[in-house]
Short mmCIF file of C-alpha atoms and ligand atoms in Angstrom, two decimals:
data_model
loop_
_atom_site.label_atom_id
_atom_site.label_comp_id
_atom_site.label_asym_id
_atom_site.label_seq_id
_atom_site.Cartn_x
_atom_site.Cartn_y
_atom_site.Cartn_z
CA UNK A 1 -9.29 22.60 8.37
CA UNK A 2 -5.96 20.65 8.46
CA UNK A 3 -3.85 21.29 5.51
CA UNK A 4 -1.86 18.24 4.34
CA UNK A 5 0.84 20.50 2.84
CA UNK A 6 1.56 22.40 5.99
CA UNK A 7 3.01 21.42 9.33
CA UNK A 8 2.17 23.51 12.35
CA UNK A 9 3.38 23.62 16.06
CA UNK A 10 6.87 24.19 17.15
CA UNK A 11 7.83 20.63 18.03
CA UNK A 12 6.35 19.10 14.97
CA UNK A 13 8.04 21.73 12.77
CA UNK A 14 11.44 21.12 14.40
CA UNK A 15 11.09 17.31 13.82
CA UNK A 16 10.32 17.93 10.24
CA UNK A 17 13.27 20.16 9.72
CA UNK A 18 15.63 17.84 11.42
CA UNK A 19 14.26 14.92 9.38
CA UNK A 20 14.53 16.80 6.25
CA UNK A 21 18.28 17.78 6.98
CA UNK A 22 19.13 14.05 7.81
CA UNK A 23 17.44 12.81 4.66
CA UNK A 24 18.05 15.34 2.10
CA UNK A 25 17.75 13.06 -0.98
CA UNK A 26 14.84 11.09 0.18
CA UNK A 27 11.81 13.04 -1.29
CA UNK A 28 9.10 10.25 -1.01
CA UNK A 29 10.08 9.59 2.63
CA UNK A 30 10.06 13.34 3.50
CA UNK A 31 6.67 13.60 1.74
CA UNK A 32 5.12 10.70 3.75
CA UNK A 33 6.60 12.13 6.97
CA UNK A 34 5.33 15.70 6.24
CA UNK A 35 1.81 14.31 5.39
CA UNK A 36 1.67 12.57 8.88
CA UNK A 37 3.12 15.48 10.88
CA UNK A 38 0.83 17.97 9.27
CA UNK A 39 -2.05 16.23 10.85
CA UNK A 40 -0.90 15.58 14.30
CA UNK A 41 -0.98 18.98 16.03
CA UNK A 42 -4.27 18.27 17.83
CA UNK A 43 -2.82 15.28 19.54
CA UNK A 44 0.66 16.47 20.17
CA UNK A 45 -0.55 19.74 21.83
CA UNK A 46 -2.46 17.64 24.43
CA UNK A 47 0.65 15.90 25.72
CA UNK A 48 3.51 17.84 24.23
CA UNK A 49 5.90 17.69 27.22
CA UNK A 50 5.63 13.87 27.47
CA UNK A 51 6.26 13.40 23.84
CA UNK A 52 9.22 15.77 23.76
CA UNK A 53 10.80 14.19 26.88
CA UNK A 54 10.42 10.87 25.27
CA UNK A 55 11.74 12.27 21.93
CA UNK A 56 8.69 10.32 20.56
CA UNK A 57 8.53 12.00 17.12
CA UNK A 58 12.20 11.82 16.52
CA UNK A 59 12.27 8.10 17.32
CA UNK A 60 9.09 7.53 15.15
CA UNK A 61 10.68 8.81 12.13
CA UNK A 62 13.99 6.99 12.40
CA UNK A 63 13.77 3.34 11.39
CA UNK A 64 14.91 0.72 13.89
CA UNK A 65 17.01 -0.91 11.23
CA UNK A 66 17.79 -0.65 7.42
CA UNK A 67 19.15 -3.53 5.77
CA UNK A 68 20.71 -2.98 2.27
CA UNK A 69 22.31 -5.90 0.28
CA UNK A 70 23.86 -7.05 -3.05
CA UNK A 71 21.78 -9.45 -5.23
CA UNK A 72 23.75 -11.21 -7.83
CA UNK A 73 22.18 -13.48 -10.30
CA UNK A 74 22.83 -14.98 -13.67
CA UNK A 75 20.53 -14.22 -16.59
CA UNK A 76 19.37 -16.62 -19.40
CA UNK A 77 22.39 -15.53 -21.55
CA UNK A 78 24.84 -16.45 -18.88
CA UNK A 79 25.52 -12.92 -17.98
CA UNK A 80 25.85 -11.90 -14.29
CA UNK A 81 23.51 -9.11 -13.12
CA UNK A 82 23.68 -7.27 -9.82
CA UNK A 83 20.73 -5.70 -8.09
CA UNK A 84 20.28 -3.94 -4.80
CA UNK A 85 17.95 -5.48 -2.21
CA UNK A 86 16.47 -3.70 0.88
CA UNK A 87 14.50 -4.33 4.10
CA UNK A 88 13.45 -1.59 6.15
CA UNK A 89 12.42 -2.66 9.60
CA UNK A 90 10.84 0.64 10.68
CA UNK A 91 8.95 0.15 13.87
CA UNK A 92 8.27 -3.15 15.87
CA UNK A 93 6.57 -1.75 18.91
CA UNK A 94 3.31 -3.46 18.26
CA UNK A 95 4.39 -6.70 16.56
CA UNK A 96 6.89 -8.44 14.16
CA UNK A 97 7.77 -6.13 11.32
CA UNK A 98 5.25 -6.63 8.41
CA UNK A 99 5.08 -5.30 4.89
CA UNK A 100 5.55 -6.19 1.23
CA UNK A 101 8.39 -6.62 -1.04
CA UNK A 102 8.43 -4.44 -4.25
CA UNK A 103 10.30 -5.40 -7.33
CA UNK A 104 10.54 -2.34 -9.61
CA UNK A 105 13.37 -0.35 -11.30
CA UNK A 106 12.38 2.73 -9.25
CA UNK A 107 13.08 1.11 -5.92
CA UNK A 108 15.44 3.07 -3.86
CA UNK A 109 16.06 3.76 -0.06
CA UNK A 110 13.65 6.72 -0.16
CA UNK A 111 10.69 4.65 -1.61
CA UNK A 112 11.49 1.77 0.82
CA UNK A 113 11.39 4.11 3.73
CA UNK A 114 8.24 5.98 2.74
CA UNK A 115 6.33 2.62 2.32
CA UNK A 116 7.62 1.23 5.54
CA UNK A 117 6.82 4.43 7.36
CA UNK A 118 3.35 4.33 6.06
CA UNK A 119 3.01 0.64 7.01
CA UNK A 120 3.51 1.34 10.67
CA UNK A 121 0.25 3.45 10.78
CA UNK A 122 -1.64 1.06 8.47
CA UNK A 123 -0.71 -2.03 10.54
CA UNK A 124 -1.76 -0.22 13.77
CA UNK A 125 -5.12 0.44 12.16
CA UNK A 126 -5.80 -3.03 11.38
CA UNK A 127 -5.95 -3.99 15.22
CA UNK A 128 -3.74 -7.03 14.48
CA UNK A 129 -0.24 -7.26 16.30
CA UNK A 130 2.01 -6.19 13.47
CA UNK A 131 4.77 -3.59 13.23
CA UNK A 132 5.89 -1.74 10.15
CA UNK A 133 8.34 -2.78 7.62
CA UNK A 134 8.93 -2.90 3.85
CA UNK A 135 11.44 -4.15 1.32
CA UNK A 136 12.22 -5.02 -2.26
CA UNK A 137 14.73 -4.46 -4.92
CA UNK A 138 15.47 -2.28 -8.14
CA UNK A 139 15.07 -5.62 -10.04
CA UNK A 140 12.64 -5.15 -13.11
CA UNK A 141 10.53 -8.27 -13.50
CA UNK A 142 9.22 -7.14 -16.87
CA UNK A 143 10.39 -9.24 -19.81
CA UNK A 144 12.19 -11.76 -17.57
CA UNK A 145 11.68 -15.46 -18.08
CA UNK A 146 10.35 -17.56 -15.30
CA UNK A 147 13.89 -19.07 -14.76
CA UNK A 148 15.32 -15.59 -14.39
CA UNK A 149 12.58 -14.60 -11.78
CA UNK A 150 13.29 -17.79 -9.91
CA UNK A 151 17.15 -17.17 -9.87
CA UNK A 152 16.66 -13.66 -8.69
CA UNK A 153 14.17 -14.55 -5.98
CA UNK A 154 16.57 -17.33 -4.67
CA UNK A 155 19.44 -14.91 -4.49
CA UNK A 156 17.32 -12.33 -2.80
CA UNK A 157 16.23 -14.84 -0.22
CA UNK A 158 19.89 -16.07 0.40
CA UNK A 159 20.49 -12.82 2.21
CA UNK A 160 17.00 -11.78 3.36
CA UNK A 161 16.51 -15.10 5.24
CA UNK A 162 19.17 -13.90 7.87
CA UNK A 163 16.73 -11.01 8.83
CA UNK A 164 13.23 -12.55 8.77
CA UNK A 165 11.20 -15.17 10.79
CA UNK A 166 7.55 -15.45 11.87
CA UNK A 167 8.15 -13.55 15.25
CA UNK A 168 10.72 -11.18 13.67
CA UNK A 169 9.69 -9.84 10.15
CA UNK A 170 7.08 -11.25 7.87
CA UNK A 171 7.37 -9.96 4.26
CA UNK A 172 4.64 -10.27 1.61
CA UNK A 173 3.94 -9.12 -1.96
CA UNK A 174 3.74 -5.48 -3.52
CA UNK A 175 4.42 -4.20 -6.96
CA UNK A 176 6.04 -6.82 -9.06
CA UNK A 177 5.77 -9.51 -6.29
CA UNK A 178 2.73 -11.78 -6.69
CA UNK A 179 2.03 -15.50 -5.90
CA UNK A 180 4.84 -16.72 -8.34
CA UNK A 181 7.55 -14.79 -6.63
CA UNK A 182 6.36 -15.57 -3.09
CA UNK A 183 6.56 -19.19 -4.15
CA UNK A 184 10.08 -19.09 -5.19
CA UNK A 185 11.06 -16.87 -2.11
CA UNK A 186 9.41 -19.38 0.20
CA UNK A 187 11.08 -22.48 -1.43
CA UNK A 188 14.49 -20.98 -0.99
CA UNK A 189 13.75 -20.00 2.59
CA UNK A 190 12.77 -23.52 3.36
CA UNK A 191 15.65 -25.04 1.64
CA UNK A 192 18.08 -22.89 3.69
CA UNK A 193 16.44 -23.39 6.98
CA UNK A 194 15.59 -27.05 6.46
CA UNK A 195 12.24 -26.38 8.47
CA UNK A 196 8.72 -25.65 7.47
CA UNK A 197 8.06 -22.14 8.97
CA UNK A 198 4.87 -21.22 6.99
CA UNK A 199 4.39 -17.90 8.86
CA UNK A 200 7.53 -16.39 7.68
CA UNK A 201 5.93 -14.99 4.34
CA UNK A 202 2.35 -14.18 3.51
CA UNK A 203 0.62 -14.28 0.14
CA UNK A 204 1.54 -17.88 -0.27
CA UNK A 205 -0.12 -20.33 -2.64
CA UNK A 206 -3.15 -22.26 -1.22
CA UNK A 207 -1.36 -25.47 -1.45
CA UNK A 208 1.30 -24.51 1.01
CA UNK A 209 -0.10 -22.39 3.70
CA UNK A 210 -1.70 -19.41 1.90
CA UNK A 211 -5.01 -18.00 2.86
CA UNK A 212 -8.27 -17.94 0.84
CA UNK A 213 -9.23 -14.29 0.09
CA UNK A 214 -5.61 -12.97 0.51
CA UNK A 215 -5.43 -12.34 -3.33
CA UNK A 216 -8.64 -10.42 -3.20
CA UNK A 217 -8.11 -8.66 0.16
CA UNK A 218 -6.55 -5.29 -0.78
CA UNK A 219 -9.12 -4.39 -3.55
CA UNK A 220 -12.07 -5.96 -1.67
CA UNK A 221 -11.09 -4.12 1.44
CA UNK A 222 -10.72 -0.82 -0.39
CA UNK A 223 -14.36 -1.23 -1.64
CA UNK A 224 -15.68 -2.04 1.74
CA UNK A 225 -13.99 1.02 3.19
CA UNK A 226 -15.46 3.11 0.36
CA UNK A 227 -19.07 1.80 1.13
CA UNK A 228 -18.73 2.89 4.74
CA UNK A 229 -17.26 6.13 4.02
CA UNK A 230 -19.86 6.99 1.43
CA UNK A 231 -22.59 5.68 3.54
CA UNK A 232 -21.57 7.96 6.41
CA UNK A 233 -21.86 10.82 4.21
CA UNK A 234 -25.31 9.88 2.78
CA UNK A 235 -23.96 8.79 -0.52
CA UNK A 236 -25.11 5.31 -1.94
CA UNK A 237 -22.29 3.49 -3.85
CA UNK A 238 -24.52 1.42 -6.17
CA UNK A 239 -25.25 3.07 -9.39
CA UNK A 240 -22.09 5.11 -9.44
CA UNK A 241 -19.27 5.07 -12.07
CA UNK A 242 -15.60 4.62 -11.30
CA UNK A 243 -12.18 4.71 -12.97
CA UNK A 244 -9.24 2.66 -11.62
CA UNK A 245 -5.71 3.24 -12.18
CA UNK A 246 -3.38 0.21 -12.49
CA UNK A 247 -4.49 -3.28 -13.59
CA UNK A 248 -2.52 -5.19 -11.06
CA UNK A 249 -3.61 -7.16 -7.93
CA UNK A 250 -5.21 -4.34 -6.15
CA UNK A 251 -6.84 -2.85 -9.24
CA UNK A 252 -8.34 -6.17 -10.42
CA UNK A 253 -9.98 -7.00 -7.21
CA UNK A 254 -11.09 -3.42 -6.39
CA UNK A 255 -12.83 -3.69 -9.82
CA UNK A 256 -14.26 -7.11 -8.91
CA UNK A 257 -15.73 -5.87 -5.64
CA UNK A 258 -16.89 -2.70 -7.23
CA UNK A 259 -18.90 -4.50 -9.86
CA UNK A 260 -20.40 -6.74 -7.20
CA UNK A 261 -21.53 -3.56 -5.39
CA UNK A 262 -23.24 -2.20 -8.62
CA UNK A 263 -20.50 0.15 -9.62
CA UNK A 264 -19.88 0.68 -13.36
CA UNK A 265 -16.12 0.76 -13.92
CA UNK A 266 -15.25 2.72 -17.12
CA UNK A 267 -11.47 2.71 -17.27
CA UNK A 268 -8.37 0.99 -16.06
CA UNK A 269 -4.69 1.42 -16.88
CA UNK A 270 -1.06 0.28 -16.77
CA UNK A 271 2.10 2.33 -16.93
CA UNK A 272 1.81 2.80 -20.72
CA UNK A 273 -1.83 3.90 -20.96
CA UNK A 274 -5.56 3.25 -20.24
CA UNK A 275 -8.45 1.44 -21.74
CA UNK A 276 -11.94 3.08 -21.67
CA UNK A 277 -14.98 0.94 -22.31
CA UNK A 278 -18.20 3.15 -22.10
CA UNK A 279 -20.25 -0.07 -21.50
CA UNK A 280 -18.24 -1.05 -18.30
CA UNK A 281 -15.06 -2.96 -18.00
CA UNK A 282 -15.19 -6.81 -18.77
CA UNK A 283 -13.12 -8.05 -15.87
CA UNK A 284 -12.59 -11.44 -17.20
CA UNK A 285 -10.82 -9.93 -20.15
CA UNK A 286 -8.52 -7.85 -17.88
CA UNK A 287 -7.85 -11.00 -15.72
CA UNK A 288 -6.92 -13.13 -18.57
CA UNK A 289 -4.61 -10.39 -20.08
CA UNK A 290 -3.00 -9.63 -16.78
CA UNK A 291 -2.95 -12.71 -14.64
CA UNK A 292 -2.60 -15.31 -17.18
CA UNK A 293 -0.98 -13.77 -20.20
CA UNK A 294 1.11 -11.19 -18.11
CA UNK A 295 0.19 -8.88 -21.05
CA UNK A 296 -0.41 -5.21 -21.53
CA UNK A 297 -3.65 -3.45 -20.93
CA UNK A 298 -3.79 -2.36 -24.57
CA UNK A 299 -4.63 -6.00 -25.53
CA UNK A 300 -8.11 -5.28 -24.04
CA UNK A 301 -8.96 -3.87 -27.60
CA UNK A 302 -8.67 -7.57 -28.92
CA UNK A 303 -11.52 -8.71 -26.50
CA UNK A 304 -13.68 -5.55 -26.76
CA UNK A 305 -12.97 -3.81 -30.08
CA UNK A 306 -15.57 -1.01 -29.26
CA UNK A 307 -13.35 0.09 -26.35
CA UNK A 308 -10.64 2.90 -26.68
CA UNK A 309 -7.04 2.75 -25.72
CA UNK A 310 -5.50 6.04 -24.80
CA UNK A 311 -1.67 6.19 -24.55
CA UNK A 312 0.15 8.24 -21.83
CA UNK A 313 1.15 11.74 -22.82
CA UNK A 314 1.35 14.92 -20.89
CA UNK A 315 1.15 15.49 -17.23
CA UNK A 316 -2.34 13.86 -16.39
CA UNK A 317 -2.56 10.14 -16.76
CA UNK A 318 -5.35 9.54 -19.25
CA UNK A 319 -7.43 7.26 -16.99
CA UNK A 320 -7.97 10.52 -14.94
CA UNK A 321 -9.48 12.25 -17.97
CA UNK A 322 -12.50 9.89 -18.02
CA UNK A 323 -15.27 11.46 -16.05
CA UNK A 324 -16.32 9.27 -13.07
CA UNK A 325 -18.14 9.61 -9.56
CA UNK A 326 -15.37 7.62 -7.84
CA UNK A 327 -11.64 7.47 -8.53
CA UNK A 328 -9.58 4.51 -7.25
CA UNK A 329 -5.95 5.09 -7.84
CA UNK A 330 -4.47 1.55 -7.41
CA UNK A 331 -1.18 1.79 -9.40
CA UNK A 332 1.85 3.68 -7.62
CA UNK A 333 2.58 6.73 -5.51
CA UNK A 334 2.14 10.37 -6.73
CA UNK A 335 -0.08 9.35 -9.60
CA UNK A 336 -2.49 12.31 -8.80
CA UNK A 337 -0.85 15.65 -8.53
CA UNK A 338 -2.59 18.94 -7.93
CA UNK A 339 -3.30 19.44 -11.72
CA UNK A 340 -5.06 16.04 -11.86
CA UNK A 341 -6.86 16.86 -8.61
CA UNK A 342 -8.25 19.97 -9.92
CA UNK A 343 -9.44 18.23 -13.11
CA UNK A 344 -11.11 15.33 -11.07
CA UNK A 345 -12.87 17.94 -8.78
CA UNK A 346 -14.03 20.07 -11.89
CA UNK A 347 -15.40 16.81 -13.30
CA UNK A 348 -17.66 16.22 -10.42
CA UNK A 349 -15.74 13.23 -8.67
CA UNK A 350 -17.11 12.84 -5.12
CA UNK A 351 -14.70 10.46 -3.53
CA UNK A 352 -11.28 9.10 -3.96
CA UNK A 353 -10.26 5.69 -2.76
CA UNK A 354 -6.45 5.29 -2.31
CA UNK A 355 -5.79 1.56 -3.13
CA UNK A 356 -2.23 2.39 -3.81
CA UNK A 357 0.19 3.86 -1.21
CA UNK A 358 0.32 7.55 -1.40
CA UNK A 359 -1.10 7.84 -4.92
CA UNK A 360 -2.05 11.34 -4.27
CA UNK A 361 0.55 14.18 -3.60
CA UNK A 362 -0.05 16.16 -0.39
CA UNK A 363 -1.17 19.25 -2.39
CA UNK A 364 -3.76 16.97 -4.24
CA UNK A 365 -5.07 15.63 -0.89
CA UNK A 366 -5.36 19.23 0.39
CA UNK A 367 -7.25 20.40 -2.54
CA UNK A 368 -9.72 17.51 -2.55
CA UNK A 369 -10.55 18.19 1.20
CA UNK A 370 -10.82 21.94 0.54
CA UNK A 371 -13.34 21.28 -2.12
CA UNK A 372 -15.29 18.69 -0.18
CA UNK A 373 -14.07 15.60 -2.11
CA UNK A 374 -14.07 12.76 0.16
CA UNK A 375 -10.62 11.03 0.55
CA UNK A 376 -10.38 7.43 1.79
CA UNK A 377 -6.47 7.43 2.70
CA UNK A 378 -4.26 4.55 1.66
CA UNK A 379 -3.11 3.86 5.22
CA UNK A 380 -6.73 2.97 6.12
CA UNK A 381 -8.42 2.04 2.97
CA UNK A 382 -5.70 -0.36 1.52
CA UNK A 383 -4.96 -1.98 4.96
CA UNK A 384 -7.28 -5.07 4.06
CA UNK A 385 -4.27 -6.71 2.25
CA UNK A 386 -2.09 -6.70 5.23
CA UNK A 387 -4.87 -7.33 7.69
CA UNK A 388 -5.60 -10.64 5.56
CA UNK A 389 -1.93 -11.45 5.62
CA UNK A 390 -2.20 -11.20 9.54
CA UNK A 391 -5.14 -13.67 9.22
CA UNK A 392 -2.95 -15.86 7.13
CA UNK A 393 -0.34 -15.87 9.89
CA UNK A 394 -2.89 -16.68 12.50
CA UNK A 395 -3.98 -19.77 10.34
CA UNK A 396 -0.40 -20.75 9.90
CA UNK A 397 0.07 -20.71 13.80
CA UNK A 398 -3.00 -22.68 14.23
CA UNK A 399 -2.08 -25.05 11.34
CA UNK A 400 -5.59 -24.52 10.21
CA UNK A 401 -7.30 -22.93 7.08
CA UNK A 402 -10.54 -21.06 7.03
CA UNK A 403 -13.06 -20.78 4.23
CA UNK A 404 -13.31 -17.99 1.83
CA UNK A 405 -16.44 -16.72 3.46
CA UNK A 406 -14.82 -16.72 6.96
CA UNK A 407 -11.73 -14.86 5.88
CA UNK A 408 -13.83 -12.32 3.71
CA UNK A 409 -16.17 -11.73 6.64
CA UNK A 410 -13.31 -11.05 9.08
CA UNK A 411 -11.84 -8.74 6.35
CA UNK A 412 -15.05 -6.80 6.01
CA UNK A 413 -15.31 -6.41 9.80
CA UNK A 414 -11.78 -5.21 9.90
CA UNK A 415 -12.46 -2.62 7.21
CA UNK A 416 -15.58 -1.49 9.09
CA UNK A 417 -13.66 -1.13 12.16
CA UNK A 418 -10.85 0.88 10.47
CA UNK A 419 -13.39 3.37 9.02
CA UNK A 420 -14.80 3.72 12.53
CA UNK A 421 -11.59 4.68 13.89
CA UNK A 422 -11.18 7.31 11.20
CA UNK A 423 -14.60 8.70 11.68
CA UNK A 424 -14.18 8.75 15.51
CA UNK A 425 -10.94 10.58 15.40
CA UNK A 426 -12.49 12.96 12.94
CA UNK A 427 -15.21 13.63 15.16
CA UNK A 428 -13.21 13.86 18.50
CA UNK A 429 -10.78 16.56 16.94
CA UNK A 430 -13.58 18.29 14.76
CA UNK A 431 -11.58 17.84 11.51
CA UNK A 432 -14.57 18.20 9.02
CA UNK A 433 -14.69 14.79 7.44
CA UNK A 434 -10.90 14.56 7.00
CA UNK A 435 -10.50 10.87 7.27
CA UNK A 436 -6.75 11.40 6.18
CA UNK A 437 -6.00 13.10 9.46
CA UNK A 438 -8.42 10.76 11.25
CA UNK A 439 -6.43 7.68 10.13
CA UNK A 440 -3.24 9.31 11.02
CA UNK A 441 -4.28 10.35 14.62
CA UNK A 442 -6.04 6.98 15.44
CA UNK A 443 -2.98 5.19 14.42
CA UNK A 444 -0.54 7.49 16.11
CA UNK A 445 -2.32 7.17 19.43
CA UNK A 446 -1.97 3.38 19.41
CA UNK A 447 1.68 3.47 18.36
CA UNK A 448 2.85 6.31 20.65
CA UNK A 449 1.22 4.54 23.59
CA UNK A 450 3.08 1.45 22.76
CA UNK A 451 6.38 3.22 22.36
CA UNK A 452 6.08 5.17 25.54
CA UNK A 453 5.19 1.90 27.48
CA UNK A 454 8.42 0.25 26.17
CA UNK A 455 10.80 3.07 27.12
CA UNK A 456 13.52 4.66 25.19
CA UNK A 457 14.65 1.99 22.79
P1 LIG B 1 0.93 -4.93 -9.22
O1 LIG B 1 2.42 -5.12 -9.50
O2 LIG B 1 0.20 -6.17 -9.08
O3 LIG B 1 0.28 -3.90 -10.19
C1 LIG B 1 0.80 -2.61 -10.21
C2 LIG B 1 0.08 -1.84 -11.30
O4 LIG B 1 0.25 -0.49 -11.14
C3 LIG B 1 0.32 -2.26 -12.69
O5 LIG B 1 -0.85 -2.06 -13.55
C4 LIG B 1 1.31 -1.39 -13.17
O6 LIG B 1 1.54 -1.19 -14.41
C5 LIG B 1 0.95 -0.05 -12.52
N1 LIG B 1 2.19 0.68 -12.19
C6 LIG B 1 3.25 0.41 -11.39
N2 LIG B 1 4.10 1.35 -11.38
C7 LIG B 1 3.64 2.32 -12.12
C8 LIG B 1 4.16 3.58 -12.50
N3 LIG B 1 5.22 4.08 -12.14
N4 LIG B 1 3.28 4.36 -13.37
C9 LIG B 1 2.07 4.05 -13.76
N5 LIG B 1 1.63 2.64 -13.47
C10 LIG B 1 2.28 1.82 -12.70
O7 LIG B 1 1.00 -4.22 -7.76
P2 LIG B 1 -0.17 -4.21 -6.71
O8 LIG B 1 -1.53 -4.08 -7.35
O9 LIG B 1 0.19 -5.11 -5.67
O10 LIG B 1 0.13 -2.76 -6.09
C11 LIG B 1 -0.53 -1.53 -6.41
C12 LIG B 1 -0.30 -0.47 -5.33
O11 LIG B 1 -1.00 -0.85 -4.33
C13 LIG B 1 1.11 -0.17 -4.90
O12 LIG B 1 1.13 1.21 -4.42
C14 LIG B 1 1.19 -0.90 -3.64
O13 LIG B 1 2.20 -0.51 -2.71
C15 LIG B 1 -0.26 -0.93 -3.11
N6 LIG B 1 -0.63 -1.82 -2.11
C16 LIG B 1 -0.58 -3.18 -2.56
C17 LIG B 1 -1.10 -4.27 -1.61
C18 LIG B 1 -1.21 -5.57 -2.10
O14 LIG B 1 -1.73 -6.45 -1.25
N7 LIG B 1 -0.73 -6.10 -3.28
C19 LIG B 1 -1.40 -3.85 -0.30
C20 LIG B 1 -1.53 -2.48 -0.03
C21 LIG B 1 -1.07 -1.59 -0.98
P3 LIG B 1 2.73 -1.87 -15.32
O15 LIG B 1 2.42 -3.40 -15.34
O16 LIG B 1 2.68 -1.27 -16.63
O17 LIG B 1 3.97 -1.64 -14.55
#
């Protein structure tokens, strides 16, 4: 059994050690690197000399480029604000860098690098020609007026536009960056370039080059993956209960697809607390609160007075104290630590579906796997968003747009194929239903082959 919190094999250990020395303060990045390296021993040992001679792993953990820049803007009171922007272009061996932009006060270089590193593997699994990148800013969109958001996005793009392009690097949304922000970013890009290069950003509005089903894609894709994973293990999704952390883009559309699949969703959350509705979440209410009013999940009480609101307190986010068969962390990284993993396992949860990136700590993942709780790893299970972004790029290149049904069917097929890759690697290396390791190994094989073929660059 692979242990996600332990790295074995001399070459892998050496690379982890050197990476840790070089990036002492980047704990999230080191966590993501450790998680991947802890699963690669079976592949590395088959071809260790070649990988060492090519310094494959050393290159894999070093970004091709990091861009960090000043973002000055003027708030509604006429005061100048200064934020820091980033774009990490981590690995372009299988296509233009691709990955979202995150606007959140917690953003720093470590978080950007962990997200970009994960993205390399995720994008490889989609089967689409896209490399790994990520970006964002420590700008906090909460409480800002539309005008302030626009001014920030314009200033951010003034610098970012020098580094992106439809064949170079194609950003999209992530936490704090949705349709509104992508619109402002695209407008500024178009103004500076004086050209309509629709394929430079994805997650665009439908009126100007966006794809139907992109908004739904990450959440829907997560549920397609869950269905496949459970089915392969003889478990029927319909009739199960679920809790979902977060109430943003991924959480809302995971909930929508879960309801369509006959799952009863009992609880959802935001960073302040969670709502628990024993009769099953009323998604229309959540959509109105979050997508239209941009409000807080607590306001659900106004729509369903019989529901309960539980405010955050203590180590375990309250959404995970609600017993459910399926748990879908769709908020942020490190939401589920070992303590929470133990509670969920004791409560009889049979599967975890990572809608967010790295929502479980390495120790939590190991605990789940050791206790036969199935884990759908984020790199694979939430890849539907970026896969559909790649479909948006295809439509932009063709100057065409496909129907919702066409895009959704392609998304479903991609997710089925991603699960197949995880399962095949699990079987080939006898991992014992460890799709976390399966996803890493399947993606690594593809990326390493491309990196070796392209020489030492
Ligand atoms: P949104 O900004 O739409 O929503 C984020 C949700 O998570 C909100 O409910 C937010 O609550 C909550 N949240 C954010 N930070 C924290 C925190 N520190 N603690 C607790 N709750 C928090 O983002 P997305 O739905 O787009 O992204 C969610 C996750 O999914 C992220 O990990 C992202 O990287 C990942 N992802 C997103 C994809 C996409 O297509 N959008 C694709 C693949 C992965 P609050 O409003 O209170 O901050």
